[in-house]
Coordinates of C-alpha atoms in Angstrom, one line a residue:
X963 CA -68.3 162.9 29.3
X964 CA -67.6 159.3 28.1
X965 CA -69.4 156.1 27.7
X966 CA -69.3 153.2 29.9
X967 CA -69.6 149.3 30.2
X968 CA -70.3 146.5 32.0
X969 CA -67.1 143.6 32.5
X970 CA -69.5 141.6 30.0
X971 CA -69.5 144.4 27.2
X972 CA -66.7 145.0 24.7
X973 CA -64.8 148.0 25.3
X974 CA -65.7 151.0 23.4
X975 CA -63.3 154.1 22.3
X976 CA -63.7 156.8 25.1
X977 CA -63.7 160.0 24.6
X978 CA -62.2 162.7 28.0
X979 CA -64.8 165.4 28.9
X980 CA -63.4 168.8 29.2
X981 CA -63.1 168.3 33.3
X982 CA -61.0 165.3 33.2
X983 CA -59.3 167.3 30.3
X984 CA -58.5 170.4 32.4
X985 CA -57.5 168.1 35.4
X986 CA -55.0 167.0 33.7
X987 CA -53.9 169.7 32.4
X988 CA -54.2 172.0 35.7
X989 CA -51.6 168.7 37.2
X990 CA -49.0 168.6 34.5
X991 CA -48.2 172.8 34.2
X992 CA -47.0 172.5 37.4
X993 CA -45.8 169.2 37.5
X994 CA -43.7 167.6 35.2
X995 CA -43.9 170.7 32.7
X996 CA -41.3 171.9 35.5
X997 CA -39.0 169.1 34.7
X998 CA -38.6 169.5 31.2
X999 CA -38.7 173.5 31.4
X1000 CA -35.3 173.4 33.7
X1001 CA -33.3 170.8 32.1
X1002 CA -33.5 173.1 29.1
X1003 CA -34.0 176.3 30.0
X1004 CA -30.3 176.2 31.7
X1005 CA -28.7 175.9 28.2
X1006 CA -28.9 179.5 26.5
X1007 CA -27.5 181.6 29.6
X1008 CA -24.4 179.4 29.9
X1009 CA -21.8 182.2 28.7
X1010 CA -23.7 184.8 30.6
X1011 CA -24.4 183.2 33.7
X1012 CA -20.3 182.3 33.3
X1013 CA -19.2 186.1 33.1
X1014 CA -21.9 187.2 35.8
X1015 CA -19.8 184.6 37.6
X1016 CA -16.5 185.9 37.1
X1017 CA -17.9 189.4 37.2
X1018 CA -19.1 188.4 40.8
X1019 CA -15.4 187.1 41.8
X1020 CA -13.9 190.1 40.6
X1021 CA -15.6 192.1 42.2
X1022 CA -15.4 190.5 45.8
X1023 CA -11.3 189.3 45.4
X1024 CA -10.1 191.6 42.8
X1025 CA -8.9 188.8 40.7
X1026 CA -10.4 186.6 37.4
X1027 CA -11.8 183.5 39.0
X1028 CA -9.0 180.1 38.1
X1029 CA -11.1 178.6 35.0
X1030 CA -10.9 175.3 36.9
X1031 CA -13.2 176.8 39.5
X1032 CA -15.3 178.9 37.0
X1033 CA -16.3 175.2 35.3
X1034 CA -16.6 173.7 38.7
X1035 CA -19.0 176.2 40.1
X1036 CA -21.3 176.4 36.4
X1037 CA -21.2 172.6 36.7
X1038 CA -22.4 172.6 39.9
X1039 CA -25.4 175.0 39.3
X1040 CA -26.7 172.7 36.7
X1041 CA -25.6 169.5 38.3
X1042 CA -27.2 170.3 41.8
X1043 CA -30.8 169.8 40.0
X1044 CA -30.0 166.0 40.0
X1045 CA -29.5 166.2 43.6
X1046 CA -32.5 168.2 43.9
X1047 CA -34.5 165.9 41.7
X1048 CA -33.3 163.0 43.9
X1049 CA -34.4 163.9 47.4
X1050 CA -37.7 165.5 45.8
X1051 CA -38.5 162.1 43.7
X1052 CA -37.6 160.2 47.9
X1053 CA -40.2 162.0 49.7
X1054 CA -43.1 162.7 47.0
X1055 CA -44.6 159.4 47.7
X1056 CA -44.8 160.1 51.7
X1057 CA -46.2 163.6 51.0
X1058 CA -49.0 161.8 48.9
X1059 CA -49.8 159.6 51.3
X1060 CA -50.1 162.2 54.0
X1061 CA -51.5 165.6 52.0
X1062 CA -53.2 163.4 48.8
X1063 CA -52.3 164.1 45.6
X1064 CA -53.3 167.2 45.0
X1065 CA -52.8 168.7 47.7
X1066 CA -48.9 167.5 47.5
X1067 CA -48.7 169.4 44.1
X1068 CA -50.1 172.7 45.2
X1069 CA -47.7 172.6 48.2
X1070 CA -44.8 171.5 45.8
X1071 CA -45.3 174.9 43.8
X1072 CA -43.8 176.6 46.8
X1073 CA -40.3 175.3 46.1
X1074 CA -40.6 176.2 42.5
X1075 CA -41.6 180.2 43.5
X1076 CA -38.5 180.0 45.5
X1077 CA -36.2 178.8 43.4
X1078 CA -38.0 181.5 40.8
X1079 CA -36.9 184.6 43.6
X1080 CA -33.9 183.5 44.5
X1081 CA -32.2 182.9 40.5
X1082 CA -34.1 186.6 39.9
X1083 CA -32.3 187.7 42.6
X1084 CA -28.9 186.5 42.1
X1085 CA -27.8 188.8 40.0
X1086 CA -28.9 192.1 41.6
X1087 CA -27.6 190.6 45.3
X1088 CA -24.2 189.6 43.1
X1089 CA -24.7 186.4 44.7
X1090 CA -23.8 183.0 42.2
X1091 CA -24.7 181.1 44.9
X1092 CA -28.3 181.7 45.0
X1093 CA -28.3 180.3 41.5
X1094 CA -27.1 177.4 43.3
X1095 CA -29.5 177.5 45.8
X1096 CA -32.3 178.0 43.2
X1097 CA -31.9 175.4 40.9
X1098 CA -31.9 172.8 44.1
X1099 CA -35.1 173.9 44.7
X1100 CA -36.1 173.8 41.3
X1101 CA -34.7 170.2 41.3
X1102 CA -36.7 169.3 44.7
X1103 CA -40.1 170.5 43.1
X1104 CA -39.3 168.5 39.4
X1105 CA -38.5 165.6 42.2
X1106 CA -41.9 165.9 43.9
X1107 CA -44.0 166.5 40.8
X1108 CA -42.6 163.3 38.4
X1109 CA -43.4 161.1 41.3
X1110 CA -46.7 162.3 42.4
X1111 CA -48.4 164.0 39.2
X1112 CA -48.4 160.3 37.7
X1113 CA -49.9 159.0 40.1
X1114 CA -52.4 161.9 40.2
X1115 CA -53.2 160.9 36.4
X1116 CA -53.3 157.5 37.2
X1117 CA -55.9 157.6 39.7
X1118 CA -58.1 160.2 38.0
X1119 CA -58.5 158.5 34.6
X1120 CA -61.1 155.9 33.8
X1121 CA -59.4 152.4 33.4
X1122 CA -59.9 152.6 29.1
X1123 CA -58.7 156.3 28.8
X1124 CA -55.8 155.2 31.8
X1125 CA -53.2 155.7 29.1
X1126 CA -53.9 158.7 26.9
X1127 CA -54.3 160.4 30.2
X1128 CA -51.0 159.6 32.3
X1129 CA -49.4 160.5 28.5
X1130 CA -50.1 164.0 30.2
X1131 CA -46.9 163.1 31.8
X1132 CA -44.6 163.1 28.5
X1133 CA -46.2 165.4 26.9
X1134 CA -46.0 167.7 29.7
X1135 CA -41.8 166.9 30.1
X1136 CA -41.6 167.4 26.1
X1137 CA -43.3 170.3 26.0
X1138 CA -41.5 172.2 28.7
X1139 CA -37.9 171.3 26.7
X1140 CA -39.9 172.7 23.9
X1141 CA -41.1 175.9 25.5
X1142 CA -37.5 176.1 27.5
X1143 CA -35.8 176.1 23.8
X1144 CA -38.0 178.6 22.1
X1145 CA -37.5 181.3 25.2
X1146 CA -34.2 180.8 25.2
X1147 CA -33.8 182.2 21.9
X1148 CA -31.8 185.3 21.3
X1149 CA -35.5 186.9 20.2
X1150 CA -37.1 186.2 23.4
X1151 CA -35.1 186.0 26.9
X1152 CA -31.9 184.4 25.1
X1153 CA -30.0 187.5 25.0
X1154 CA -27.2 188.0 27.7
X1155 CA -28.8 190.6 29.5
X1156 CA -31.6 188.6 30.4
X1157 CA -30.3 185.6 31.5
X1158 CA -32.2 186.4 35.7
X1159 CA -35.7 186.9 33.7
X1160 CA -34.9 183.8 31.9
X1161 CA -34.7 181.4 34.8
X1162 CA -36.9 183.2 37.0
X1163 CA -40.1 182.5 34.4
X1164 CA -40.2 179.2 36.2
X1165 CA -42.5 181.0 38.6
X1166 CA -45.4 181.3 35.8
X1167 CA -46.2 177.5 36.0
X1168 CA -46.3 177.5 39.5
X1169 CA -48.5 180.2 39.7
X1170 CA -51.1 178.7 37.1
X1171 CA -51.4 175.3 38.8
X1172 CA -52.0 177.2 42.2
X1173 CA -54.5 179.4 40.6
X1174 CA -56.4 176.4 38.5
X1175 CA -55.7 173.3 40.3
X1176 CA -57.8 174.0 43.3
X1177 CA -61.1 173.8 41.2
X1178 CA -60.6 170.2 40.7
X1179 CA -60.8 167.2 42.9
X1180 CA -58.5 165.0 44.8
X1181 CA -57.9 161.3 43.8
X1182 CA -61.0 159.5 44.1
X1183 CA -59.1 156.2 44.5
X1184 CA -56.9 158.1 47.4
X1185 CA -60.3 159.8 49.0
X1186 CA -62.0 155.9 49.2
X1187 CA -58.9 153.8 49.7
X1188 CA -56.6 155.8 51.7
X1189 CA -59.0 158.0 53.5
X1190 CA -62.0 156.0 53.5
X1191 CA -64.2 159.5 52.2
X1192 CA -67.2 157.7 50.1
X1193 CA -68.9 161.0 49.7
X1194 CA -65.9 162.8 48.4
X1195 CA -65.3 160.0 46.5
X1196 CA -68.4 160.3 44.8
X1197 CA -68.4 163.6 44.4
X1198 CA -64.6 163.4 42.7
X1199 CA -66.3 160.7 40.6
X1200 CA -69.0 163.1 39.3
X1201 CA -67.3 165.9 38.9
X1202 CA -64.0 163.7 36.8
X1203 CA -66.3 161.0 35.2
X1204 CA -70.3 162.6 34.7
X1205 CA -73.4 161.7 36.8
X1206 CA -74.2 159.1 34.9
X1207 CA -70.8 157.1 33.9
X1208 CA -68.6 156.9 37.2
X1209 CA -70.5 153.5 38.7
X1210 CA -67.8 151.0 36.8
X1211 CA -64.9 153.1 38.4
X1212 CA -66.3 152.8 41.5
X1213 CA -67.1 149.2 41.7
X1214 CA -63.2 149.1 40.5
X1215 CA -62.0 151.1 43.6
X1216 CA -64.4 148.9 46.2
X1217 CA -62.4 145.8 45.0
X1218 CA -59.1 147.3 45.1
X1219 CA -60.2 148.6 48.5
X1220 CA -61.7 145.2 49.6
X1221 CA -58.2 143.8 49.1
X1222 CA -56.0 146.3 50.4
X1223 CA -58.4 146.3 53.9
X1224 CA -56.1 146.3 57.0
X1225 CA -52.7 147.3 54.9
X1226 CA -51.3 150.2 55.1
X1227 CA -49.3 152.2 52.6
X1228 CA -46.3 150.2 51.7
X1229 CA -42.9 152.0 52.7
X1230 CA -39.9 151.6 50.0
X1231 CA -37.8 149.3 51.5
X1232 CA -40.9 147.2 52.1
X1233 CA -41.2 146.5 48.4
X1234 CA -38.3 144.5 48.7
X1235 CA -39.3 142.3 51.1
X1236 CA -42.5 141.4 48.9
X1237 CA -42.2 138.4 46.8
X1238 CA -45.4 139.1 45.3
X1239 CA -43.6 142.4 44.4
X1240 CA -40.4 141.1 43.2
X1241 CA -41.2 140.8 39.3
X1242 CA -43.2 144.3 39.3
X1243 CA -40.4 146.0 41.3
X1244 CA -37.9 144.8 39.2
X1245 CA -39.2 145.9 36.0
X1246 CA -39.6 149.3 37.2
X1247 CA -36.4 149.4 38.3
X1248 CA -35.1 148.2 34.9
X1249 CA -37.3 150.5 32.6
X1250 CA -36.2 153.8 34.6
X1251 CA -32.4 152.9 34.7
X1252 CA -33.3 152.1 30.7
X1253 CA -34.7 155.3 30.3
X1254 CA -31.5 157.2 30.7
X1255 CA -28.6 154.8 29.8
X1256 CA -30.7 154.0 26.5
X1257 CA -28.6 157.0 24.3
X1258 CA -31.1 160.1 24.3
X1259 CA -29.1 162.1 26.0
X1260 CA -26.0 161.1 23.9
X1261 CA -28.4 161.9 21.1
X1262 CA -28.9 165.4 22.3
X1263 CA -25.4 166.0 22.7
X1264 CA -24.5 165.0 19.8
X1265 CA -27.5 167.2 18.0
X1266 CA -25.4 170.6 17.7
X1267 CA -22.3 168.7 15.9
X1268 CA -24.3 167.2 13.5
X1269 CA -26.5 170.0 12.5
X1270 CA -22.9 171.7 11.9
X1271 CA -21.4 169.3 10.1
X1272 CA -24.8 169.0 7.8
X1273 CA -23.8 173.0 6.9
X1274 CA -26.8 174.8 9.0
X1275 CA -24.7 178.2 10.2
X1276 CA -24.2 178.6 13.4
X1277 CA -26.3 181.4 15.0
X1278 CA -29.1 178.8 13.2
X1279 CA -28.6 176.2 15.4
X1280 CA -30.6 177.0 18.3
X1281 CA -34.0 177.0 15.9
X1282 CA -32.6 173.2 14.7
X1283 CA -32.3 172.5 18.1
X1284 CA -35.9 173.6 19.0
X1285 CA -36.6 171.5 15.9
X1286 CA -35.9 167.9 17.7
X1287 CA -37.8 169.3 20.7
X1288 CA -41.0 169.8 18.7
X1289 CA -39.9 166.4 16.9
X1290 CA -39.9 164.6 20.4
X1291 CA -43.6 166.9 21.6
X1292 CA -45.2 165.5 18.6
X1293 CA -44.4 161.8 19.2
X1294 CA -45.4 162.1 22.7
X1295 CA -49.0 163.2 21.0
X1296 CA -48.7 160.2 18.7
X1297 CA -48.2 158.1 21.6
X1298 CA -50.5 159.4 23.6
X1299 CA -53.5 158.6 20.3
X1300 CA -52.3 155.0 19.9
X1301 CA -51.4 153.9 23.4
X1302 CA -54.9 153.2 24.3
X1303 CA -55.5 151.1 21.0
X1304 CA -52.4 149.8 20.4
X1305 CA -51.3 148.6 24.0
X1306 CA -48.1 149.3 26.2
X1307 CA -46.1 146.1 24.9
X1308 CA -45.9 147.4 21.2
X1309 CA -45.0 150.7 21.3
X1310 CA -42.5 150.1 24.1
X1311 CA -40.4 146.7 22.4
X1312 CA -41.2 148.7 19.2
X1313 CA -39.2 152.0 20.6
X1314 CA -36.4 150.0 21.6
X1315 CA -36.2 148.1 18.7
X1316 CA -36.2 150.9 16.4
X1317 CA -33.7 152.5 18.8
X1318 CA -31.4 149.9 18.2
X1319 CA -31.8 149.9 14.5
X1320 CA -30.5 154.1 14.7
X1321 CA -27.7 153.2 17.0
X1322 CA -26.0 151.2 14.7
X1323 CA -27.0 153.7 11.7
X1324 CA -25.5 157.0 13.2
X1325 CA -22.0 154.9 14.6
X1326 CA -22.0 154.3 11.0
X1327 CA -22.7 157.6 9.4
X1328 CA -20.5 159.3 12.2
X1329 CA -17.4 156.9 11.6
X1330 CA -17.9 157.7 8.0
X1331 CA -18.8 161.9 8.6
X1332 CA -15.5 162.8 6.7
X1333 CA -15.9 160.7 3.9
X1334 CA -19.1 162.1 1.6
X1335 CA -20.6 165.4 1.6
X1336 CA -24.2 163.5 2.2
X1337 CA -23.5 161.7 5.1
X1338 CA -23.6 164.2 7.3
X1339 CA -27.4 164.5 6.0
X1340 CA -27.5 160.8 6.9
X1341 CA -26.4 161.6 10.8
X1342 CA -29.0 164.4 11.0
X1343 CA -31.9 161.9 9.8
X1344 CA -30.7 159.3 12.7
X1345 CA -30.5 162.1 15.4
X1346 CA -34.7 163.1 14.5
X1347 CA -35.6 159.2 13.5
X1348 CA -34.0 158.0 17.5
X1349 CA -36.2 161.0 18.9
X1350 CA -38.9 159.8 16.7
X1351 CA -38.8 155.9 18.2
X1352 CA -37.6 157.3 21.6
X1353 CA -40.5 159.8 22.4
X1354 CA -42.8 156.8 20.6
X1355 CA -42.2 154.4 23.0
X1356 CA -39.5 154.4 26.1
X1357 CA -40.7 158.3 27.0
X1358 CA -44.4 157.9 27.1
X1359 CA -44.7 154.5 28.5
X1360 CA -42.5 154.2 31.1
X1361 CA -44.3 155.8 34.0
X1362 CA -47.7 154.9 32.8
X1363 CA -46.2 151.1 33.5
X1364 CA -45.3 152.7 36.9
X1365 CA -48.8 153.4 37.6
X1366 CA -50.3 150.0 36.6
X1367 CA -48.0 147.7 37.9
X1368 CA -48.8 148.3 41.0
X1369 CA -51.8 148.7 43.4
X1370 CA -53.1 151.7 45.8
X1371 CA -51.2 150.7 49.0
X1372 CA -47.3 150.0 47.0
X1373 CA -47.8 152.8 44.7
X1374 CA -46.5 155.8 46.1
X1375 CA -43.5 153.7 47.1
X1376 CA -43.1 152.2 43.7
X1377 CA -43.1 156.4 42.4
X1378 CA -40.4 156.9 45.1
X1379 CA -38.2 153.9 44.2
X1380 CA -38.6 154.3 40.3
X1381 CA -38.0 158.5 40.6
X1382 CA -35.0 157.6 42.8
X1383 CA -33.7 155.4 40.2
X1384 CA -34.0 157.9 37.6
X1385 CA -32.2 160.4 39.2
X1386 CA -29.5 158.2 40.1
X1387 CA -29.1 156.7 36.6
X1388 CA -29.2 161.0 35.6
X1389 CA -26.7 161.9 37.7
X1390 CA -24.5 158.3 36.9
X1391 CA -25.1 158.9 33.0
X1392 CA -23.5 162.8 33.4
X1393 CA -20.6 161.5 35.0
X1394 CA -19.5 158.6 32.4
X1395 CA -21.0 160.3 29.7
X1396 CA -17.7 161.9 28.6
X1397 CA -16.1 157.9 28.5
X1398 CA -19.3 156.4 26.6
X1399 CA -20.3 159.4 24.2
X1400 CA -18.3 158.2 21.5
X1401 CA -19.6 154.1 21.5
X1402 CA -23.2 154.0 20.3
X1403 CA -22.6 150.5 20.9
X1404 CA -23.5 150.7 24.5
X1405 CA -26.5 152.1 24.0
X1406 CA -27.2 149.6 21.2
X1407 CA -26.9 146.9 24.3
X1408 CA -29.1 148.7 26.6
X1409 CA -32.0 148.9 24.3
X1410 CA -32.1 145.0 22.8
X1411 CA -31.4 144.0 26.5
X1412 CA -34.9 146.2 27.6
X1413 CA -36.5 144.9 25.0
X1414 CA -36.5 141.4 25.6
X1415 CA -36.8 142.0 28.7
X1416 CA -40.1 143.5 28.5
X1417 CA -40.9 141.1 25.9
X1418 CA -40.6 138.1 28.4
X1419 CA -41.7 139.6 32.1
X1420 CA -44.0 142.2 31.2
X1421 CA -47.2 141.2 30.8
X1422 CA -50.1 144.0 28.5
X1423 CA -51.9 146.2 30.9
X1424 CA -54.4 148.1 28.3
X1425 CA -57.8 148.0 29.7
X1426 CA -57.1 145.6 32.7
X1427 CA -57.8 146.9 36.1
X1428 CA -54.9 147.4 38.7
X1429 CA -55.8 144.1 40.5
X1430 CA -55.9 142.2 37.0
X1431 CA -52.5 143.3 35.8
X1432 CA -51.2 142.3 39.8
X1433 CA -52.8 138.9 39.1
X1434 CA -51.3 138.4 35.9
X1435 CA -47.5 139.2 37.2
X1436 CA -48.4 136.4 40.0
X1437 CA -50.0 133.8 37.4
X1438 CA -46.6 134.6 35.1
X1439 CA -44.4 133.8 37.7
X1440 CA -46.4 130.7 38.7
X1441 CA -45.5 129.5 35.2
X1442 CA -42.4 130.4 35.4
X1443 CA -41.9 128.1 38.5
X1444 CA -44.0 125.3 37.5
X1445 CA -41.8 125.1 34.1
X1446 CA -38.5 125.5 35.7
X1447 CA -39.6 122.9 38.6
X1448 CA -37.4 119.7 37.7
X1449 CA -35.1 121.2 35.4
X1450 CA -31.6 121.9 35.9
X1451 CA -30.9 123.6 38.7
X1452 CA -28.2 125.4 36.7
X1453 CA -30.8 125.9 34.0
X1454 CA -33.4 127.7 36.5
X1455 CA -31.7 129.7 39.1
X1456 CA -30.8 132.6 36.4
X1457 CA -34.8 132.7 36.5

């Protein structure tokens, strides 16, 4: 399926056989596919799920529901995903350690099928609250799956294809809020009386992993490392990689396994303790806070005003609106082409930098809306060109770095700590967003601040093997210390 080389050779362009292909594939439907497939599939039954809700209250107390209590109980139903998301992203890396990778995924479709019956349900049991229930379990499984179907990817894909294949991962999130937009159109399942079909459709990717996953191996890397299994390794080799081209791969895993003898999977809180961690731990931790305090989902929000001020009508907004989710699939495919030639370092300073450059365009062109007919235009080509740079860089890079930062044994703590994060900085960035919508500004300080951060601390991981890239963070930070030793100290303890 592709050609190999020896550490002596040049690297050649790979090409994925159709297995590793379909593994991938067969791990993202039902992994993050889920993700992006709730966070926008919630949007077209807002009105409907509302008066089902007020319907339901009627009905029960005889009275309207207060509207303060209406809002409160629609914002928690899609608020209580976060939550969801949270505790799911804080035990996917145990559940990999203990049922693999694979096997965590196929048991993670089970909250997903639940979370399907139960919003079904709701509105023939005139119950609102098992739409709360539901979408916590659709949360949990969208938790589960963004920390543990990277890793999957990771550990599947040869060391030169590494990064076109974890783009699975973005592609997979873009193209569930694509699919999520199109069905909730008002010529699909976007009508009103629909709305229980609408949410229960979630069951359909869960169902297609569980059908075409289990044709596929488990991690090799988890199978030698973790479990010690050389013949299943081999055989997950084979199967992935061809007869003929796994060897390389494997003499990767027996170093990585040759170091990691007599340690044991890392638990979170032992990553801090690490110094040999610290600089990989804390660029993760940077990277996913970055990813949503860096202005996408101001960008989002602001999408539906601008398309309205730019004179599209409005029962033609939704199919604009699809518009910057296809915008945002297709740069995820871009990325996904050039990541493996072009390295991690550029497209991810690039996305920043180019972020920047639209924040301080669209504060412009929106403190100036009222003033020319065409600058409304103006705002509509910096809502697609930051979705552009966004889905470019910062969305399919981020948990591929993730995945090579660190080694088999921290891993599946570095997933938990970095999901965690994610969630956290999801749930903080709904909660401000109302204070911060209006100052681009902010967001104009995130991004240059990522940027030369990455710039400085993170070091290019294309075609290095997991032990390389861990040897480079500890030979960075050895310069780091030789250069500060003797300075200042008030010069070097920022450092």
């Amino acid at each position: 399926p592709y050609f190999s080389w020896t550490p002596s050779q040049p690297p050649q362009r790979l090409v994925p056989g159709k297995t590793l292909l379909m593994a991938v594939w067969a791990a993202c439907i039902g992994g993050t596919f889920q993700y992006g497939y709730n966070v926008s599939i919630i949007n077209a039954p807002t009105k409907a799920v509302q008066t089902f809700i007020n319907e339901t209250w009627s009905e029960r107390y005889g009275d309207e529901i207060p509207e303060q209590l209406l809002t409160f109980l629609w914002s928690s139903i899609v608020s209580i995903f976060t939550i969801g998301g949270l505790i799911g992203a804080s035990v996917g890396g145990t559940l990999a350690i203990r049922f693999g990778r694979k096997g965590t995924l196929l048991f993670n479709n089970s909250f997903a099928l639940l979370a399907a019956l139960l919003m079904g349900m709701s509105y023939y049991a005139s119950a609102f609250e098992l739409l709360i229930l539901g979408r916590f379990l659709s949360g949990v499984n969208a938790g589960v799956g963004i920390c543990v179907q990277p890793l999957y990817l990771g550990e599947i894909a040869p060391r030169a294809l590494r990064g076109a294949m974890a783009m699975g991962t973005s592609i997979f999130i873009t193209g569930g809020i694509l699919t999520g937009q199109v069905m909730g159109l008002t010529e699909l399942l976007g009508k009103e009386g629909y709305w229980p079909l609408l949410l229960s459709t979630t069951c359909i990717p869960a169902l297609l992993q569980l059908l075409i996953l289990p044709w596929f191996p488990e991690s090799p890397r988890y199978l030698l490392i973790d479990r010690g299994d050389d013949s299943a390794c081999n055989l997950a080799l084979k199967q992935l990689h061809g007869g003929e081209n796994y060897h390389g791969e494997r003499e990767d895993m027996e170093r990585e396994r040759a170091s990691a003898t007599g340690v044991k999977p890392l638990k979170p809180w032992e990553l801090f303790t690490d110094k040999t961690l610290r600089w990989p731990l804390f660029t993760i931790i940077t990277i996913s806070i970055a990813q949503q305090l860096n202005g996408i989902n101001a960008i989002y929000f602001y999408a539906e005003y601008v398309f309205a001020e730019a004179g599209i009508p409005f029962e033609k907004i939704p199919y604009a609106t699809v518009g910057t989710g296809a915008c945002e699939c297709l740069t995820a495919l871009t990325c996904g082409l050039l990541i493996d030639s072009l390295g991690r370092r550029v497209l991810i300073i690039g996305g920043y930098l180019l972020m920047s450059l639209w924040c301080i365009c669209f504060t412009i062109t929106l403190t100036f809306q009222t003033y020319s007919s065409w600058m409304p235009y103006l705002s509509m080509a910096c809502v697609f060109a930051f979705i552009l740079s966004f889905g470019l860089g910062p969305g399919g890079v981020t948990n591929i770095l993730i995945t090579e930062l660190f080694t088999q044994t921290a891993r599946p703590a570095a997933y938990m700590i970095g999901g965690s994060v994610n969630w956290l900085s999801f749930f903080f960035i709904g909660m401000v967003f109302p204070f911060i919508v209006y100052c681009f500004l902010v967001f104009l300080v995130v991004c240059c601040l990522v940027a030369t951060f990455i710039f400085f601390v993170v070091p290019e991981t294309k075609n290095k093997t997991f032990l390389e890239i861990q040897s480079e963070f500890l030979r960075r930070k050895t310069t780091n210390l030789t250069a500060t030793k003797g300075s200042d100290p008030l010069l070097s303890t920022s450092l």
